[in-house]
mmCIF file of C-alpha atoms in Angstrom:
data_model
loop_
_atom_site.group_PDB
_atom_site.id
_atom_site.type_symbol
_atom_site.label_atom_id
_atom_site.label_comp_id
_atom_site.label_asym_id
_atom_site.label_seq_id
_atom_site.Cartn_x
_atom_site.Cartn_y
_atom_site.Cartn_z
ATOM 1 C CA MET A 13 0.000 0.000 0.000
ATOM 2 C CA ASP A 14 1.480 3.364 -0.981
ATOM 3 C CA ASP A 15 1.642 6.346 1.386
ATOM 4 C CA ARG A 16 -1.373 8.072 -0.143
ATOM 5 C CA ALA A 17 -3.555 4.957 0.090
ATOM 6 C CA LEU A 18 -2.525 4.413 3.697
ATOM 7 C CA PHE A 19 -3.160 8.052 4.574
ATOM 8 C CA LEU A 20 -6.604 7.950 2.932
ATOM 9 C CA ARG A 21 -7.395 4.792 4.871
ATOM 10 C CA VAL A 22 -6.433 6.518 8.131
ATOM 11 C CA LEU A 23 -8.570 9.522 7.175
ATOM 12 C CA GLY A 24 -11.507 7.239 6.375
ATOM 13 C CA ARG A 25 -11.243 5.596 9.753
ATOM 14 C CA PHE A 26 -11.038 8.996 11.456
ATOM 15 C CA ALA A 27 -14.201 10.131 9.655
ATOM 16 C CA GLY A 28 -16.040 6.947 10.585
ATOM 17 C CA ASP A 29 -14.954 6.930 14.212
ATOM 18 C CA TYR A 30 -15.384 10.639 14.973
ATOM 19 C CA ARG A 31 -18.318 11.772 12.827
ATOM 20 C CA ASP A 32 -20.700 11.616 15.816
ATOM 21 C CA LEU A 33 -18.156 12.689 18.418
ATOM 22 C CA ALA A 34 -19.689 16.128 18.999
ATOM 23 C CA ALA A 35 -23.042 14.511 19.801
ATOM 24 C CA ARG A 36 -21.381 11.980 22.132
ATOM 25 C CA LEU A 37 -19.427 14.727 23.904
ATOM 26 C CA HIS A 38 -22.548 16.865 24.347
ATOM 27 C CA ALA A 39 -24.518 13.862 25.632
ATOM 28 C CA ALA A 40 -21.812 13.099 28.205
ATOM 29 C CA LEU A 41 -21.662 16.734 29.305
ATOM 30 C CA ASP A 42 -25.470 17.009 29.490
ATOM 31 C CA ALA A 43 -25.569 13.833 31.601
ATOM 32 C CA GLY A 44 -22.913 15.268 33.913
ATOM 33 C CA ASP A 45 -20.542 12.421 33.050
ATOM 34 C CA ALA A 46 -17.240 14.305 33.234
ATOM 35 C CA VAL A 47 -15.228 11.059 33.140
ATOM 36 C CA LEU A 48 -16.748 10.028 29.806
ATOM 37 C CA ALA A 49 -16.465 13.565 28.409
ATOM 38 C CA HIS A 50 -12.792 13.634 29.458
ATOM 39 C CA ARG A 51 -12.174 10.263 27.770
ATOM 40 C CA ILE A 52 -13.883 11.458 24.562
ATOM 41 C CA ALA A 53 -11.769 14.640 24.471
ATOM 42 C CA HIS A 54 -8.603 12.655 25.214
ATOM 43 C CA THR A 55 -9.315 10.155 22.428
ATOM 44 C CA LEU A 56 -10.056 12.940 19.952
ATOM 45 C CA LYS A 57 -6.816 14.671 20.923
ATOM 46 C CA GLY A 58 -4.810 11.585 19.972
ATOM 47 C CA ALA A 59 -6.693 10.937 16.749
ATOM 48 C CA ALA A 60 -6.427 14.575 15.662
ATOM 49 C CA GLY A 61 -2.698 14.445 16.313
ATOM 50 C CA MET A 62 -2.385 11.307 14.219
ATOM 51 C CA ILE A 63 -3.861 13.037 11.154
ATOM 52 C CA GLU A 64 -2.019 16.265 12.006
ATOM 53 C CA ALA A 65 -5.190 18.289 12.557
ATOM 54 C CA ASN A 66 -3.248 20.493 14.961
ATOM 55 C CA ARG A 67 -5.915 23.068 15.807
ATOM 56 C CA LEU A 68 -8.431 20.295 16.535
ATOM 57 C CA ARG A 69 -5.826 18.540 18.680
ATOM 58 C CA GLN A 70 -5.175 21.745 20.646
ATOM 59 C CA LEU A 71 -8.882 22.379 21.243
ATOM 60 C CA ALA A 72 -9.409 18.774 22.376
ATOM 61 C CA LEU A 73 -6.452 19.177 24.754
ATOM 62 C CA GLU A 74 -7.961 22.360 26.205
ATOM 63 C CA VAL A 75 -11.317 20.623 26.750
ATOM 64 C CA GLU A 76 -9.538 17.630 28.282
ATOM 65 C CA LEU A 77 -7.562 19.832 30.681
ATOM 66 C CA ALA A 78 -10.647 21.815 31.708
ATOM 67 C CA LEU A 79 -12.501 18.594 32.496
ATOM 68 C CA LYS A 80 -9.499 17.091 34.275
ATOM 69 C CA ALA A 81 -9.310 20.156 36.518
ATOM 70 C CA GLY A 82 -12.788 19.270 37.712
ATOM 71 C CA GLY A 83 -14.572 22.165 36.096
ATOM 72 C CA ALA A 84 -16.840 22.338 33.146
ATOM 73 C CA ALA A 85 -15.270 23.170 29.823
ATOM 74 C CA PRO A 86 -16.332 26.682 28.769
ATOM 75 C CA LEU A 87 -19.181 26.678 26.261
ATOM 76 C CA ALA A 88 -17.165 28.824 23.847
ATOM 77 C CA LEU A 89 -14.397 26.205 23.910
ATOM 78 C CA ILE A 90 -16.857 23.380 23.241
ATOM 79 C CA ALA A 91 -18.362 25.412 20.373
ATOM 80 C CA ALA A 92 -14.884 26.013 18.905
ATOM 81 C CA LEU A 93 -14.142 22.281 19.165
ATOM 82 C CA ASP A 94 -17.444 21.434 17.432
ATOM 83 C CA GLU A 95 -16.719 23.927 14.651
ATOM 84 C CA GLU A 96 -13.156 22.725 14.087
ATOM 85 C CA LEU A 97 -14.224 19.073 14.104
ATOM 86 C CA ALA A 98 -16.862 19.867 11.464
ATOM 87 C CA ARG A 99 -14.240 21.692 9.377
ATOM 88 C CA VAL A 100 -11.762 18.804 9.611
ATOM 89 C CA LEU A 101 -14.450 16.251 8.751
ATOM 90 C CA ALA A 102 -15.483 18.323 5.715
ATOM 91 C CA GLU A 103 -11.846 18.438 4.596
ATOM 92 C CA VAL A 104 -11.489 14.684 5.118
ATOM 93 C CA ASP A 105 -14.722 14.048 3.206
ATOM 94 C CA ALA A 106 -13.447 16.182 0.318
ATOM 95 C CA LEU A 107 -10.185 14.238 0.207
ATOM 96 C CA LEU A 108 -11.978 10.908 0.355
ATOM 97 C CA ALA A 109 -14.442 11.944 -2.365
ATOM 98 C CA ALA A 110 -11.706 13.138 -4.721
ATOM 99 C CA PRO A 111 -11.302 10.913 -7.754
ATOM 100 C CA GLU A 112 -8.533 8.360 -7.539
ATOM 101 C CA MET A 113 -5.284 9.937 -8.551
ATOM 102 C CA PRO A 114 -3.134 8.206 -11.151
ATOM 103 C CA ALA A 115 -0.106 6.264 -10.007
ATOM 104 C CA PRO A 116 2.536 8.501 -8.488
ATOM 105 C CA ALA A 117 4.833 10.141 -10.986
ATOM 106 C CA PRO A 118 8.530 9.312 -10.913
ATOM 107 C CA ALA A 119 10.566 11.301 -8.404
ATOM 108 C CA SER A 120 11.929 13.518 -11.173
ATOM 109 C CA SER A 121 8.397 14.571 -12.149
ATOM 110 C CA PRO A 122 6.651 16.200 -9.172
ATOM 111 C CA ALA A 123 2.915 16.064 -8.556
ATOM 112 C CA ASN A 124 0.925 19.107 -9.583
ATOM 113 C CA LEU A 125 -1.060 21.049 -6.991
ATOM 114 C CA SER A 126 -2.944 23.093 -9.597
ATOM 115 C CA THR A 127 -5.616 20.396 -10.002
ATOM 116 C CA THR A 128 -7.091 21.112 -6.561
ATOM 117 C CA SER A 129 -10.324 22.990 -5.857
ATOM 118 C CA PRO A 130 -10.528 26.803 -6.103
ATOM 119 C CA ALA A 131 -10.588 27.115 -2.297
ATOM 120 C CA ALA A 132 -7.523 24.894 -2.017
ATOM 121 C CA ARG A 133 -5.742 26.943 -4.671
ATOM 122 C CA GLU A 134 -6.528 30.110 -2.673
ATOM 123 C CA ASP A 135 -5.096 28.523 0.484
ATOM 124 C CA LEU A 136 -1.989 27.423 -1.409
ATOM 125 C CA ALA A 137 -1.594 30.908 -2.911
ATOM 126 C CA ARG A 138 -1.812 32.366 0.598
ATOM 127 C CA LEU A 139 0.831 29.880 1.779
ATOM 128 C CA ARG A 140 3.088 30.804 -1.156
ATOM 129 C CA ASP A 141 2.696 34.512 -0.326
ATOM 130 C CA MET A 142 3.492 33.878 3.347
ATOM 131 C CA LEU A 143 6.590 31.858 2.436
ATOM 132 C CA ASP A 144 7.696 34.508 -0.036
ATOM 133 C CA LEU A 145 7.370 37.208 2.649
ATOM 134 C CA GLY A 146 9.044 35.079 5.327
ATOM 135 C CA ASP A 147 5.872 35.226 7.430
ATOM 136 C CA GLY A 148 6.373 33.235 10.642
ATOM 137 C CA ARG A 149 2.752 32.055 10.478
ATOM 138 C CA ALA A 150 3.475 30.004 7.338
ATOM 139 C CA PRO A 151 4.205 26.779 9.289
ATOM 140 C CA ASP A 152 0.792 27.017 10.995
ATOM 141 C CA LEU A 153 -1.000 27.369 7.658
ATOM 142 C CA ALA A 154 1.118 24.568 6.194
ATOM 143 C CA ALA A 155 0.057 22.335 9.114
ATOM 144 C CA GLN A 156 -3.610 23.054 8.335
ATOM 145 C CA LEU A 157 -3.012 22.234 4.668
ATOM 146 C CA ARG A 158 -0.973 19.099 5.404
ATOM 147 C CA PRO A 159 -3.592 16.579 4.212
ATOM 148 C CA ARG A 160 -3.812 18.399 0.858
ATOM 149 C CA LEU A 161 -0.044 18.641 0.603
ATOM 150 C CA LEU A 162 0.393 14.933 1.371
ATOM 151 C CA ALA A 163 -2.238 13.930 -1.152
ATOM 152 C CA SER A 164 -0.712 16.132 -3.843
ATOM 153 C CA MET A 165 3.013 16.041 -3.144
ATOM 154 C CA GLY A 166 3.568 12.656 -1.542
ATOM 155 C CA SER A 167 5.235 11.955 1.777
ATOM 156 C CA GLU A 168 8.864 12.359 0.627
ATOM 157 C CA LYS A 169 8.332 15.839 -0.769
ATOM 158 C CA VAL A 170 6.208 16.876 2.205
ATOM 159 C CA ALA A 171 8.951 15.621 4.545
ATOM 160 C CA ALA A 172 11.486 17.838 2.738
ATOM 161 C CA PHE A 173 8.985 20.724 2.810
ATOM 162 C CA ASP A 174 8.389 20.217 6.564
ATOM 163 C CA ALA A 175 12.139 20.067 7.233
ATOM 164 C CA ALA A 176 12.611 23.379 5.413
ATOM 165 C CA LEU A 177 9.803 24.931 7.481
ATOM 166 C CA ARG A 178 11.336 23.690 10.746
ATOM 167 C CA ARG A 179 14.602 25.398 9.745
ATOM 168 C CA PHE A 180 12.616 28.515 8.779
ATOM 169 C CA ASP A 181 14.118 28.073 5.310
ATOM 170 C CA PHE A 182 11.054 29.583 3.667
ATOM 171 C CA GLU A 183 12.886 30.115 0.373
ATOM 172 C CA ASN A 184 13.541 26.378 -0.001
ATOM 173 C CA ALA A 185 10.033 25.526 1.228
ATOM 174 C CA LEU A 186 8.580 27.860 -1.403
ATOM 175 C CA ALA A 187 10.768 26.291 -4.092
ATOM 176 C CA LEU A 188 9.541 22.805 -3.113
ATOM 177 C CA LEU A 189 5.922 23.953 -3.165
ATOM 178 C CA GLU A 190 6.330 25.585 -6.560
ATOM 179 C CA GLN A 191 8.144 22.517 -7.905
ATOM 180 C CA ALA A 192 5.194 20.374 -6.833
ATOM 181 C CA ASP A 193 2.876 22.827 -8.568
ATOM 182 C CA GLY A 194 4.853 22.582 -11.800
ATOM 183 C CA ARG A 195 5.926 26.224 -11.715
#
């Protein structure tokens, strides 16, 4: 199984396992079952980390910590978690619904990002602009776009891209992104 197929399988399992999580969390909170609510938030935190949904992971951690401290998680925090989970699930659904991509191109011929949706192209253009300007927020946006980047670039190229971001070598990261886009 290639990296993309494995990643899509993991995403499919995430979607299946966590589609009703918001309802389960609300039911536990409404029933006053803080232990179950804590366990749900903890499980989501790990699963979100596995698919690199970093904002969702952070929100789940905040809910988990609030419940662990013995208090109720603030309603605004629960609402933010619900919203981010819905966003991540929509992104996962879009990736899973995308037509099967042809076999990966040879390493000398990078994948092309230009075949993505208009919204994805806008996000990628914003990432390119941030990298070009040396904007320190670029790694955060790249983390949000990671599933798209993996699906389009493949794990080897994304690993090189991530390494460049960790070194704050935005020039190299931009070059890798543009290479994958066929520019």
